[in-house]
Structures are given as structure tokens and as C-alpha cells.
CSV table of C-alpha atoms in Angstrom, one decimal:
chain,number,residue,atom,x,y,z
A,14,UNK,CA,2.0,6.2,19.9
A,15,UNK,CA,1.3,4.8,16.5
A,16,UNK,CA,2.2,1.4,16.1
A,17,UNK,CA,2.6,-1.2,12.9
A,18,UNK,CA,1.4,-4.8,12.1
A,19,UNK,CA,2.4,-6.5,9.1
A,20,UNK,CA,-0.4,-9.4,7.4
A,21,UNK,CA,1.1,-11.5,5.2
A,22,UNK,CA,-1.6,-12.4,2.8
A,23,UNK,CA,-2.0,-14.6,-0.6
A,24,UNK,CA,0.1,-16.8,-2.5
A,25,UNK,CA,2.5,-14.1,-3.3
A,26,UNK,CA,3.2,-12.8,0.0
A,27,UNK,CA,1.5,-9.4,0.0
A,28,UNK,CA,1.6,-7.1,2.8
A,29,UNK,CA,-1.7,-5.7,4.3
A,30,UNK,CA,-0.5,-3.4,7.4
A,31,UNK,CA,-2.6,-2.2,10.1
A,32,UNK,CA,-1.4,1.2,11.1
A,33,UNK,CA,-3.0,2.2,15.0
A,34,UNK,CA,-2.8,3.7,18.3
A,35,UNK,CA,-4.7,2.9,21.5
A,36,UNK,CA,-7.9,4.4,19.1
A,37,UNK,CA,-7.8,3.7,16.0
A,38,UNK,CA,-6.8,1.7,12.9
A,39,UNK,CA,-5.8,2.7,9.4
A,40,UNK,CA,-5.6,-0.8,7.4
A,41,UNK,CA,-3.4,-0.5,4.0
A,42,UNK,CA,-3.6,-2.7,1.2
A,43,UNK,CA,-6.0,-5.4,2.5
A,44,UNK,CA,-4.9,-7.8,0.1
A,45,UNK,CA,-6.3,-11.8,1.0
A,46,UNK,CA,-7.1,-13.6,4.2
A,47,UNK,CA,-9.7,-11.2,5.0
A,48,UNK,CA,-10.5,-13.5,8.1
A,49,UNK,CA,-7.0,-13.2,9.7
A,50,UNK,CA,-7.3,-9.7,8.5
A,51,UNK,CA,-10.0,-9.2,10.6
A,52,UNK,CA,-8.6,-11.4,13.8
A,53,UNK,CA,-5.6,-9.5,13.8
A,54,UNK,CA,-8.0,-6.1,14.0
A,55,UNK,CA,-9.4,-7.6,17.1
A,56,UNK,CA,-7.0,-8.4,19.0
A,57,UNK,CA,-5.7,-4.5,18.6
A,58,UNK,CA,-9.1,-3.7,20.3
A,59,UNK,CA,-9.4,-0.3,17.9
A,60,UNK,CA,-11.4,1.2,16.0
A,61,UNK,CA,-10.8,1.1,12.2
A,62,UNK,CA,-10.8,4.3,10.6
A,63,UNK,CA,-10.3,3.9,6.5
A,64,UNK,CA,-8.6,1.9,4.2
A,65,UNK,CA,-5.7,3.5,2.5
A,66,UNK,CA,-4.7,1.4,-1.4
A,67,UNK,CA,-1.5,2.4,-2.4
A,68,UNK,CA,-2.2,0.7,-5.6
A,69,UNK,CA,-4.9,-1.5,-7.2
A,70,UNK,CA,-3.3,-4.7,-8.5
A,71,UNK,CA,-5.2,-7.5,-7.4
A,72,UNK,CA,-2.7,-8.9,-4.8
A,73,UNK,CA,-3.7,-5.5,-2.9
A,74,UNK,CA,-7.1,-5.5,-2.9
A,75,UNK,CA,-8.5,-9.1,-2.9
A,76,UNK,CA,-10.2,-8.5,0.6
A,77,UNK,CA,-10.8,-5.3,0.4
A,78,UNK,CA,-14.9,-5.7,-0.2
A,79,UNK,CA,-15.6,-7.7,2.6
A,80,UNK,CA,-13.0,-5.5,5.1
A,81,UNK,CA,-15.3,-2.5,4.1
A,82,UNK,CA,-18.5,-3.8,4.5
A,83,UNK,CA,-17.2,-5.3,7.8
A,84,UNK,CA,-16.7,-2.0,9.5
A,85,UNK,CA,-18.6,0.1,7.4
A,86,UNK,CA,-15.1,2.3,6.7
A,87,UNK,CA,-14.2,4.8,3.8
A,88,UNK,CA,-11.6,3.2,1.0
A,89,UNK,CA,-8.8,6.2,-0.1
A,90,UNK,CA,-6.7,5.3,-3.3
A,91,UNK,CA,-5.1,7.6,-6.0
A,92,UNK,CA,-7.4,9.4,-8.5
A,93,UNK,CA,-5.1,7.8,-11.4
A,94,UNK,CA,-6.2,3.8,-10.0
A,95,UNK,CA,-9.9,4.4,-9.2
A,96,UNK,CA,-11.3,2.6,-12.1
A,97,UNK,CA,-9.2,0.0,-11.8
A,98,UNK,CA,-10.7,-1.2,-8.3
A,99,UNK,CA,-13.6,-2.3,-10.8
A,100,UNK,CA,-11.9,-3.6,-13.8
A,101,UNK,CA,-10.5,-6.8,-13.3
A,102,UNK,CA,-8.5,-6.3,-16.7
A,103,UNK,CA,-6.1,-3.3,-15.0
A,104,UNK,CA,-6.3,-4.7,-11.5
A,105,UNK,CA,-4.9,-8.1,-13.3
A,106,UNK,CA,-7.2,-10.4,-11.8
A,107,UNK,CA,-8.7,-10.9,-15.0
A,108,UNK,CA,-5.4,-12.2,-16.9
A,109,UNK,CA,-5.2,-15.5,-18.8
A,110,UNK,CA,-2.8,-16.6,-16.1
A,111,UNK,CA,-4.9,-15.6,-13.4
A,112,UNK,CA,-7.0,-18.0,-14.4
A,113,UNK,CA,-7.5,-19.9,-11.3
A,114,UNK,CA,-8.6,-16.8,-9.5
A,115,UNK,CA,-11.9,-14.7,-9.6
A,116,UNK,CA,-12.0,-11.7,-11.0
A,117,UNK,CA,-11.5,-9.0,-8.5
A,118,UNK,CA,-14.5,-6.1,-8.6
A,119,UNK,CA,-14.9,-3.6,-5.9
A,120,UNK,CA,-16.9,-0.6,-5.5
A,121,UNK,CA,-15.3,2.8,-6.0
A,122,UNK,CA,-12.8,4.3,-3.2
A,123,UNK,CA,-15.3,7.2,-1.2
A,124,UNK,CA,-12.2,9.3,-1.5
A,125,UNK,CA,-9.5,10.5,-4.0
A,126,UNK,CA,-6.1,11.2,-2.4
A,127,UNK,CA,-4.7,14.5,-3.5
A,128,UNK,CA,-0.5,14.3,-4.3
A,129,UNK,CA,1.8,16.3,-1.4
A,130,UNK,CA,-1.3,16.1,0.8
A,131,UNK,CA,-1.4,16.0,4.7
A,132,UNK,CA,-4.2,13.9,5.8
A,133,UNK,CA,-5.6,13.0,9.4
A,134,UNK,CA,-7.2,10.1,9.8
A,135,UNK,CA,-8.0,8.2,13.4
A,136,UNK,CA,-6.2,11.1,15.3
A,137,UNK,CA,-2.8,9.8,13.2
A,138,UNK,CA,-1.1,12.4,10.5
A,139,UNK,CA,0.2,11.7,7.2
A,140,UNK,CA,1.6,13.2,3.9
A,141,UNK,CA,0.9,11.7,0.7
A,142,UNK,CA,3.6,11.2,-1.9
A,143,UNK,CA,3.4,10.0,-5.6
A,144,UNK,CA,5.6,6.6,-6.4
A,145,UNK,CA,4.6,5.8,-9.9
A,146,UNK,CA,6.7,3.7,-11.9
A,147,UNK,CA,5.5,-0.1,-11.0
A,148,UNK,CA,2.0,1.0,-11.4
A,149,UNK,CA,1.1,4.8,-12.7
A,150,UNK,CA,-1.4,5.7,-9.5
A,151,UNK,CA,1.2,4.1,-7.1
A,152,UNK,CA,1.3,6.3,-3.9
A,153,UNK,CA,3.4,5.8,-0.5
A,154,UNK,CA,2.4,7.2,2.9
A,155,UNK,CA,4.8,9.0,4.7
A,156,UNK,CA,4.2,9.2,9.1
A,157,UNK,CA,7.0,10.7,11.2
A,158,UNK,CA,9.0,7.8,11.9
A,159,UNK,CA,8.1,5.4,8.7
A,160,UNK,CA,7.0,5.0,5.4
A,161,UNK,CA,4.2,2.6,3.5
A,162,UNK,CA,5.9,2.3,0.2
A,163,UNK,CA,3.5,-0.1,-1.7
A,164,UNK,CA,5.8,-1.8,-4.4
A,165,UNK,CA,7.8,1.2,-4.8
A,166,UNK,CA,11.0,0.1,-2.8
A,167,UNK,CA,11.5,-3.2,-1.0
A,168,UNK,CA,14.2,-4.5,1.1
A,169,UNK,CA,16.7,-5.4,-1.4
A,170,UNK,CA,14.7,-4.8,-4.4
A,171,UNK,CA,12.2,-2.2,-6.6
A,172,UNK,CA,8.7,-2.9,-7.8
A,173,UNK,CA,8.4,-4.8,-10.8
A,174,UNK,CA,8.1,-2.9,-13.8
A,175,UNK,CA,7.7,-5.5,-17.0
A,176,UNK,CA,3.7,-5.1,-16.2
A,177,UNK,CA,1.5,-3.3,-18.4
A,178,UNK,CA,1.9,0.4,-17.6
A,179,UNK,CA,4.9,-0.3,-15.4
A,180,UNK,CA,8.5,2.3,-16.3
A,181,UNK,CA,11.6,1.6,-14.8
A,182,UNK,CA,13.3,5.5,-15.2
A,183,UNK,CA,9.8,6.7,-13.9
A,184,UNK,CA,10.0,3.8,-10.5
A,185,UNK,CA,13.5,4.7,-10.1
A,186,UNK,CA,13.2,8.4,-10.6
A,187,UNK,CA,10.2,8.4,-7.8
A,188,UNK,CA,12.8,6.5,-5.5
A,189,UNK,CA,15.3,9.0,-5.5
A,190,UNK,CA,13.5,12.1,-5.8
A,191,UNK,CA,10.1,10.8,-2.9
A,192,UNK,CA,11.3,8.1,-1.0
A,193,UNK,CA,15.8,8.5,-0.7
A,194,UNK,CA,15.1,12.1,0.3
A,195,UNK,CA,13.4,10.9,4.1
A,196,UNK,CA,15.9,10.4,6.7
A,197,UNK,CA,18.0,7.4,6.8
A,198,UNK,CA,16.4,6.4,10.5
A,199,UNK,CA,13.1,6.1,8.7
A,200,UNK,CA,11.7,2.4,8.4
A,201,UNK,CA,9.9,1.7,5.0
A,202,UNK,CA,7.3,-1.2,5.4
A,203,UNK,CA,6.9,-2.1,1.5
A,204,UNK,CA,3.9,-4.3,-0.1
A,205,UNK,CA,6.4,-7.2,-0.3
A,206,UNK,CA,9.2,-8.7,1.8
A,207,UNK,CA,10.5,-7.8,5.3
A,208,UNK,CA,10.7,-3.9,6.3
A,209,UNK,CA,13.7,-2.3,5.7
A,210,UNK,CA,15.2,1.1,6.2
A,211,UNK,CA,15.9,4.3,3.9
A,212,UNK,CA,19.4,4.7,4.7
A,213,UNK,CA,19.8,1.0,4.3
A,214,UNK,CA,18.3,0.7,0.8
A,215,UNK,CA,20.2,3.9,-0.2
A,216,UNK,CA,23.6,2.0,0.8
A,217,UNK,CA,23.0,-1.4,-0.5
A,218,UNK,CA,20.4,-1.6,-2.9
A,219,UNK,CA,21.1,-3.2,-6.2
A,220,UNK,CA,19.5,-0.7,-8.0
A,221,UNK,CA,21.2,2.5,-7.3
A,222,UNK,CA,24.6,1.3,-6.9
């Protein structure tokens, strides 16, 4: 049975997720904290398997050097966002008003994801899906009974899109036509805020009423 754990992380509140069964552990977006990061992967007592980004702002990758060295794991992220992992100018880190931070530089993700792919990782099965819109390379991860949306769709709420490369029609339109589509009973743990459900944010969301 796969199972989910949300890690709050960082002044704004990301999400980093740990996705496992009684084997193995997928972690997603390892965005701060990298010590609690690693404490809650203990007390799960499985093995982690890879690193899934569904998109390389800072606030999503701030640990994500010292989680891979930890465990030695592969790092998967869109081909569209690979350069950013090492460019502290597109993965914002290295704005003026970021100033009290560190520039965030990582090595490059081992792997590329490929759009409308299945993948099996740690004996668990997912499909890929393109979200663009808050970020072009934005991705979401789609398991049988939930779906890691990155900043594509919160509870309540859409990705911000007033961020270089960011496009509202484009967010929206990946809503609708990637995420809406799933079944209603599907939970959607986003990179910000509490989960939430498809057929919920297709009801009530602001942004598509």
C-alpha cells in the first residue's frame, strides 16, 4: 500500500512529500529542513529510491544536495528545468530580494522525465503529466488514488504566475485539460497548503468559477 507524508519546509511553507510502502521511498521536492527531512525518512524505516522535482524554484530544491548525497539516490526533474537546478538566477535564489539567502546550485538531475510517461520507481507506478503555466518545466505525478501537483493547483488557489516565465491561460489551461480530468475521489497533495481533492477544487475553486 503506498502511503504519503507531507514536510513542511522553509519560511514559505513548501511541501516536500515522502511517497512509500513497507520498501521504499520516493521523496518529492525536498525543499529545506533537510535534517527533519531526513528524520522523518527514518522513522518510515524504507529505503529511498529517487527524488522526483516537479519544478526547480528554489523553495523546492534548497535540500535537495545534501538529501542526494545522503542516500546516494537518482534526482528526476523535467528536461525543460534541468539547467535551472544550477543557475541560481532561474531557480530565484539568486534575486535581489533573496538576498538573505544563498544561492541555490545543484548538480544535474541523472534523469530527464519524458511527458505522458509511466515510470516505476521502488516497486510504486506513476504517469507523468505536464503542468506548465507557474513555471514552464512544471510537472505533476499522477498514482492511482492521488496526485503531486507541484504549484499547479492548491487547495483554494493556482500557482502563482506574475514570476518570470510564469502564464496564467497556459496554468489554467494545464488545470483543466491534466489535472480536472482525474476523478473527483482523487486527493491532490500540492507544493503549498493543505491537500485537497479534484472534485473539490473543480466545485469551489476561485479560479474556474
Amino acid at each position: 500500500m503506498i502511503q504519503v507524508k507531507q514536510i513542511i519546509t522553509g519560511t514559505i511553507e513548501e511541501n516536500c512529500y515522502l511517497v512509500y510502502n513497507e520498501n521504499n521511498i520516493l521523496i518529492v521536492d525536498p525543499g529545506n529542513d533537510a535534517l527533519n527531512i531526513k528524520k522523518e525518512i527514518a522513522s518510515l524505516e524504507a529505503t529511498p529510491t529517487a527524488i522526483l522535482i516537479t519544478h526547480a524554484h528554489y523553495d523546492h530544491i534548497g535540500a535537495l544536495e545534501e538529501i542526494r548525497q545522503t542516500y546516494h539516490i537518482p534526482v528526476y526533474i523535467s528536461p525543460i528545468e534541468q539547467s535551472w537546478l544550477s543557475d541560481p538566477t532561474l531557480n530565484f535564489s539568486g534575486l535581489m530580494h533573496h538576498s538573505d539567502m544563498s544561492d541555490i546550485v545543484c548538480q544535474p538531475a541523472e534523469f530527464e522525465f519524458e511527458n505522458y510517461h509511466d515510470y516505476t520507481l521502488g516497486d510504486m507506478t506513476f504517469k507523468v503529466v505536464p503542468t506548465p503555466g507557474h513555471s514552464p518545466g512544471s510537472l505533476s505525478f499522477i498514482f492511482d488514488t492521488f496526485v503531486i501537483t507541484g504549484d499547479a493547483l492548491f487547495s483554494g488557489s493556482i500557482g502563482r504566475t506574475d514570476l518570470p516565465f510564469g502564464d496564467s491561460q497556459t496554468l489554467l489551461h494545464s488545470i483543466q485539460t491534466e489535472l480536472f480530468t482525474l476523478n473527483d475521489e482523487m486527493v491532490a497533495y500540492p507544493g503549498h497548503r493543505e491537500p485537497t481533492t479534484i472534485g473539490k477544487e473543480k466545485l469551489t475553486n476561485p479560479f474556474f468559477q
